[in-house]
Coordinates of C-alpha atoms and ligand atoms in Angstrom, one line a residue:
M21 CA -26.2 3.9 8.5
P22 CA -24.8 6.5 6.0
E23 CA -22.4 5.0 3.4
P24 CA -18.9 6.5 3.5
K25 CA -17.2 7.2 0.2
Y26 CA -14.0 5.5 1.4
K27 CA -13.9 2.0 3.0
R28 CA -10.2 2.1 4.0
I29 CA -8.1 5.3 4.6
L30 CA -4.6 6.1 5.8
L31 CA -4.6 9.1 8.1
K32 CA -1.3 10.9 8.4
L33 CA -1.0 13.1 11.5
S34 CA 1.9 15.3 12.0
G35 CA 3.9 14.9 15.2
E36 CA 4.5 18.6 15.4
A37 CA 0.8 19.4 15.6
L38 CA 0.5 17.3 18.8
N39 CA 2.2 19.9 21.0
G40 CA -0.4 22.4 20.1
G41 CA 2.2 25.0 19.0
D42 CA 3.7 25.1 22.5
K43 CA 7.3 23.9 22.2
A44 CA 7.5 23.6 26.0
Q45 CA 5.2 20.6 26.0
V46 CA 5.6 17.4 24.0
I47 CA 1.9 16.3 23.8
D48 CA -1.1 18.5 24.3
F49 CA -3.7 15.9 25.6
N50 CA -6.6 18.1 24.5
I51 CA -5.4 17.7 20.9
L52 CA -5.2 14.0 21.4
E53 CA -8.7 13.9 22.8
M54 CA -10.0 15.9 19.9
Y55 CA -8.3 13.6 17.4
A56 CA -9.8 10.5 19.1
Q57 CA -13.3 12.0 18.9
E58 CA -12.9 12.8 15.2
I59 CA -11.5 9.3 14.5
K60 CA -14.3 7.7 16.4
K61 CA -16.9 9.4 14.2
I62 CA -15.5 7.8 11.1
A63 CA -15.0 4.4 12.8
E64 CA -18.7 4.4 13.7
V65 CA -19.7 4.5 10.0
G66 CA -17.5 1.5 9.3
V67 CA -14.4 3.2 7.8
Q68 CA -11.3 1.0 8.2
I69 CA -8.6 3.3 9.6
A70 CA -4.8 3.1 9.4
I71 CA -2.8 5.9 11.0
V72 CA 0.7 7.1 10.6
I73 CA 1.9 9.7 13.1
G74 CA 5.0 11.8 12.9
G75 CA 7.6 12.5 15.6
G76 CA 8.5 16.1 15.0
N77 CA 7.2 17.2 18.4
I78 CA 9.8 15.0 20.0
F79 CA 12.7 14.5 17.7
R80 CA 13.8 15.1 14.1
G81 CA 16.9 13.3 12.8
A82 CA 18.0 16.0 10.4
S83 CA 18.0 18.7 13.1
V84 CA 20.8 17.2 15.2
E85 CA 23.5 16.7 12.6
K86 CA 25.4 19.8 13.8
S87 CA 25.3 18.5 17.4
G88 CA 27.6 15.6 16.8
I89 CA 24.9 13.0 16.7
D90 CA 25.1 11.4 13.2
R91 CA 22.2 11.4 10.9
V92 CA 21.4 7.7 11.1
Q93 CA 21.4 7.7 14.9
G94 CA 19.2 10.8 14.8
D95 CA 16.8 9.2 12.5
H96 CA 16.5 6.2 14.7
M97 CA 15.8 8.5 17.6
G98 CA 13.1 10.2 15.4
M99 CA 11.5 6.8 14.6
L100 CA 11.4 5.9 18.2
A101 CA 9.6 9.3 18.8
T102 CA 6.9 8.2 16.4
V103 CA 6.3 5.1 18.6
I104 CA 5.8 7.3 21.7
N105 CA 3.3 9.4 19.8
G106 CA 1.6 6.2 18.5
M107 CA 1.3 4.9 22.1
A108 CA -0.3 8.2 23.1
I109 CA -2.8 8.1 20.3
Q110 CA -3.5 4.4 20.9
S111 CA -4.4 5.2 24.5
S112 CA -6.7 8.1 23.6
L113 CA -8.5 5.9 21.0
E114 CA -8.9 3.1 23.6
K115 CA -10.4 5.5 26.1
H116 CA -13.2 5.9 23.5
N117 CA -13.6 2.1 23.3
M118 CA -12.0 1.6 19.9
T119 CA -9.9 -1.5 19.3
T120 CA -6.5 -0.6 18.2
R121 CA -3.1 -2.2 17.3
L122 CA 0.2 -0.4 17.3
M123 CA 2.6 -2.0 14.8
S124 CA 6.2 -1.0 14.8
A125 CA 8.6 -1.2 11.9
I126 CA 11.4 -1.6 14.5
K127 CA 10.8 -4.6 16.7
M128 CA 9.9 -3.8 20.3
E129 CA 7.7 -6.6 21.3
Q130 CA 7.1 -5.6 24.9
V131 CA 5.5 -2.4 23.7
C132 CA 3.7 -3.2 20.4
E133 CA 3.4 -5.7 17.6
P134 CA 6.0 -6.1 14.9
L135 CA 4.8 -4.8 11.5
I136 CA 3.6 -7.8 9.5
R137 CA 1.7 -6.5 6.4
R138 CA -0.8 -9.4 6.2
R139 CA -1.6 -9.1 9.9
A140 CA -2.1 -5.3 9.6
V141 CA -4.6 -5.9 6.8
R142 CA -6.4 -8.5 8.9
H143 CA -6.6 -6.1 11.8
L144 CA -8.2 -3.5 9.4
E145 CA -10.7 -6.0 8.1
K146 CA -11.7 -6.7 11.6
G147 CA -12.3 -3.0 12.3
R148 CA -9.3 -2.4 14.5
V149 CA -7.6 0.9 14.1
V150 CA -4.0 0.2 13.0
I151 CA -1.3 2.7 14.0
F152 CA 1.9 2.3 12.1
G153 CA 4.9 3.3 14.3
A154 CA 8.6 3.7 13.7
G155 CA 8.2 5.1 10.2
T156 CA 9.5 3.0 7.4
G157 CA 12.1 1.5 9.8
N158 CA 14.8 3.1 7.7
P159 CA 16.8 6.3 8.2
Y160 CA 16.7 9.1 5.6
F161 CA 12.9 8.7 5.1
T162 CA 10.0 10.6 6.6
T163 CA 6.7 9.8 8.0
D164 CA 5.0 11.3 4.9
T165 CA 6.8 8.6 2.9
T166 CA 5.7 6.1 5.5
A167 CA 2.1 7.2 5.0
G168 CA 2.4 6.7 1.2
L169 CA 4.1 3.3 1.6
R170 CA 1.7 1.9 4.2
A171 CA -1.3 3.2 2.3
I172 CA -0.2 1.2 -0.8
E173 CA 0.8 -1.9 1.2
S174 CA -2.5 -2.0 3.1
E175 CA -4.5 -1.1 0.0
A176 CA -6.0 2.1 1.5
E177 CA -7.9 4.1 -1.1
V178 CA -6.6 7.5 -0.1
V179 CA -4.0 9.3 2.1
L180 CA -5.6 11.9 4.3
K181 CA -3.0 14.4 5.4
G182 CA -4.3 16.2 8.4
T183 CA -2.6 19.5 8.9
R184 CA -3.5 22.9 10.5
V185 CA -4.3 24.6 7.2
D186 CA -7.4 23.7 5.2
G187 CA -5.6 22.7 2.0
V188 CA -3.0 23.5 -0.5
Y189 CA -2.6 27.2 -1.5
T190 CA -0.8 29.1 -4.3
A191 CA 1.5 30.6 -1.5
D192 CA 1.8 30.2 2.2
P193 CA -1.6 31.6 3.5
E194 CA 0.0 32.4 6.9
K195 CA 2.4 34.8 5.1
D196 CA 0.7 35.9 1.9
P197 CA -2.9 37.3 2.2
T198 CA -3.5 36.9 -1.5
A199 CA -2.9 33.2 -1.5
V200 CA -5.7 31.2 -3.1
K201 CA -6.7 27.6 -2.1
Y202 CA -6.8 24.8 -4.7
N203 CA -9.8 22.4 -4.4
Q204 CA -8.2 19.9 -6.8
L205 CA -4.8 19.4 -8.3
S206 CA -3.0 16.8 -10.4
F207 CA 0.2 15.3 -9.1
D208 CA 1.9 16.8 -12.2
E209 CA 0.5 20.3 -11.6
A210 CA 1.7 20.2 -8.0
L211 CA 5.1 19.1 -9.1
S212 CA 5.4 21.7 -11.9
K213 CA 4.2 24.5 -9.5
N214 CA 6.7 23.3 -6.9
L215 CA 4.0 23.1 -4.2
K216 CA 5.3 21.6 -1.0
I217 CA 2.7 19.0 -0.1
M218 CA 4.8 16.1 0.9
D219 CA 8.5 15.3 0.3
L220 CA 9.3 14.0 -3.2
T221 CA 9.7 10.4 -2.2
A222 CA 6.3 10.3 -0.6
F223 CA 4.8 12.2 -3.5
T224 CA 6.3 9.9 -6.2
L225 CA 5.1 6.8 -4.3
C226 CA 1.5 8.0 -4.3
K227 CA 1.6 9.2 -7.9
E228 CA 3.1 6.0 -9.3
N229 CA 0.7 3.8 -7.3
N230 CA -2.3 6.0 -8.0
V231 CA -3.1 6.8 -4.4
P232 CA -4.8 10.2 -4.1
I233 CA -3.8 12.5 -1.3
I234 CA -6.2 14.9 0.5
V235 CA -4.7 17.7 2.5
F236 CA -7.2 19.0 5.1
D237 CA -7.5 20.8 8.4
M238 CA -7.6 18.2 11.1
N239 CA -8.2 20.7 13.8
K240 CA -11.7 21.6 12.5
S241 CA -14.3 19.4 14.0
G242 CA -16.3 17.4 11.5
N243 CA -13.8 17.8 8.6
L244 CA -12.6 14.2 8.7
Y245 CA -16.1 12.9 8.8
N246 CA -17.3 15.1 6.0
L247 CA -14.4 14.1 3.9
V248 CA -14.8 10.4 4.2
M249 CA -18.5 10.9 3.5
G250 CA -17.5 12.4 0.1
E251 CA -17.8 16.1 0.7
E252 CA -15.3 18.4 -0.9
V253 CA -13.0 19.3 2.0
G254 CA -9.4 20.5 1.7
T255 CA -7.4 19.9 -1.5
L256 CA -7.5 16.6 -3.5
I257 CA -4.3 15.7 -5.3
S258 CA -4.7 12.8 -7.8
N259 CA -3.5 11.6 -11.2
Ligands
UDP325 N1 12.2 9.0 10.4 C1 13.1 8.1 9.7 N2 12.6 7.2 8.8 C2 11.2 7.1 8.6 C3 10.3 8.0 9.2 C4 10.9 8.9 10.1 O1 14.3 8.2 9.9 O2 10.8 6.2 7.8 C5 12.7 9.9 11.4 C6 13.3 11.2 10.9 O3 14.4 11.5 11.7 C7 12.2 12.2 11.1 C8 11.6 11.7 12.4 O4 11.7 10.3 12.3 O5 12.7 13.5 11.2 C9 10.2 12.2 12.7 O6 9.4 12.0 11.6 P1 8.8 13.3 10.7 O7 9.8 14.4 10.7 O8 8.4 12.8 9.4 O9 7.6 13.7 11.6 P2 6.5 14.9 11.4 O10 7.1 16.0 10.6 O11 5.3 14.4 10.8 O12 6.2 15.3 12.8

């Protein structure tokens, strides 16, 4: 069996990507199926996989402040949205015979396990895919911050941020045709160039705890596998 470069990873998937760019639908099940196939490929070579999924396809706390729903209430709604996405991804992984555990930072025991760090690590050691739902459990945070935090807590070697662009660019490649991709960057460089990779809380957590981040295109088949096998894919941000 080929040896992966990383033994334990934290995969961050955006909620927004789940609707496939179609705001009329919440979840595009073809995308979920694609994710499951990509994740299965790395599970088969023995990579221990933790997943944090966002909720932006369903609800974002900050977007409703004007509507009279206060921020904390909105953020709780956003965190519950991540559990819905977590349940969807759990089902798609189970369809491919992977053993999974969905752990929520907000207790809902009829639906999923409560988050207990030691138990999460044990699941990972046993080869179960752990999906961390409900963000950090606290308002005013993001699922990027959750990804950094859960990576540190579960001793993942790297945060893999799956997006729809293939890395970090000098400018937005969807708007500026002269934009150039970085293969590698230091956290300090990314900060001084004001590159928007993750929010500052998430970024600082990863920098201070020496957890590298790789931004890559999750929609390109084979990328996730190649990445964990040590190929240069996307942009690596490290100290
Ligand atoms: N959220 C929160 N605390 C957390 C994580 C998430 O309050 O620790 C809420 C917040 O309202 C956020 C929403 O959940 O807008 C969905 O998460 P996010 O926007 O990070 O999802 P993504 O952009 O990855 O789809």
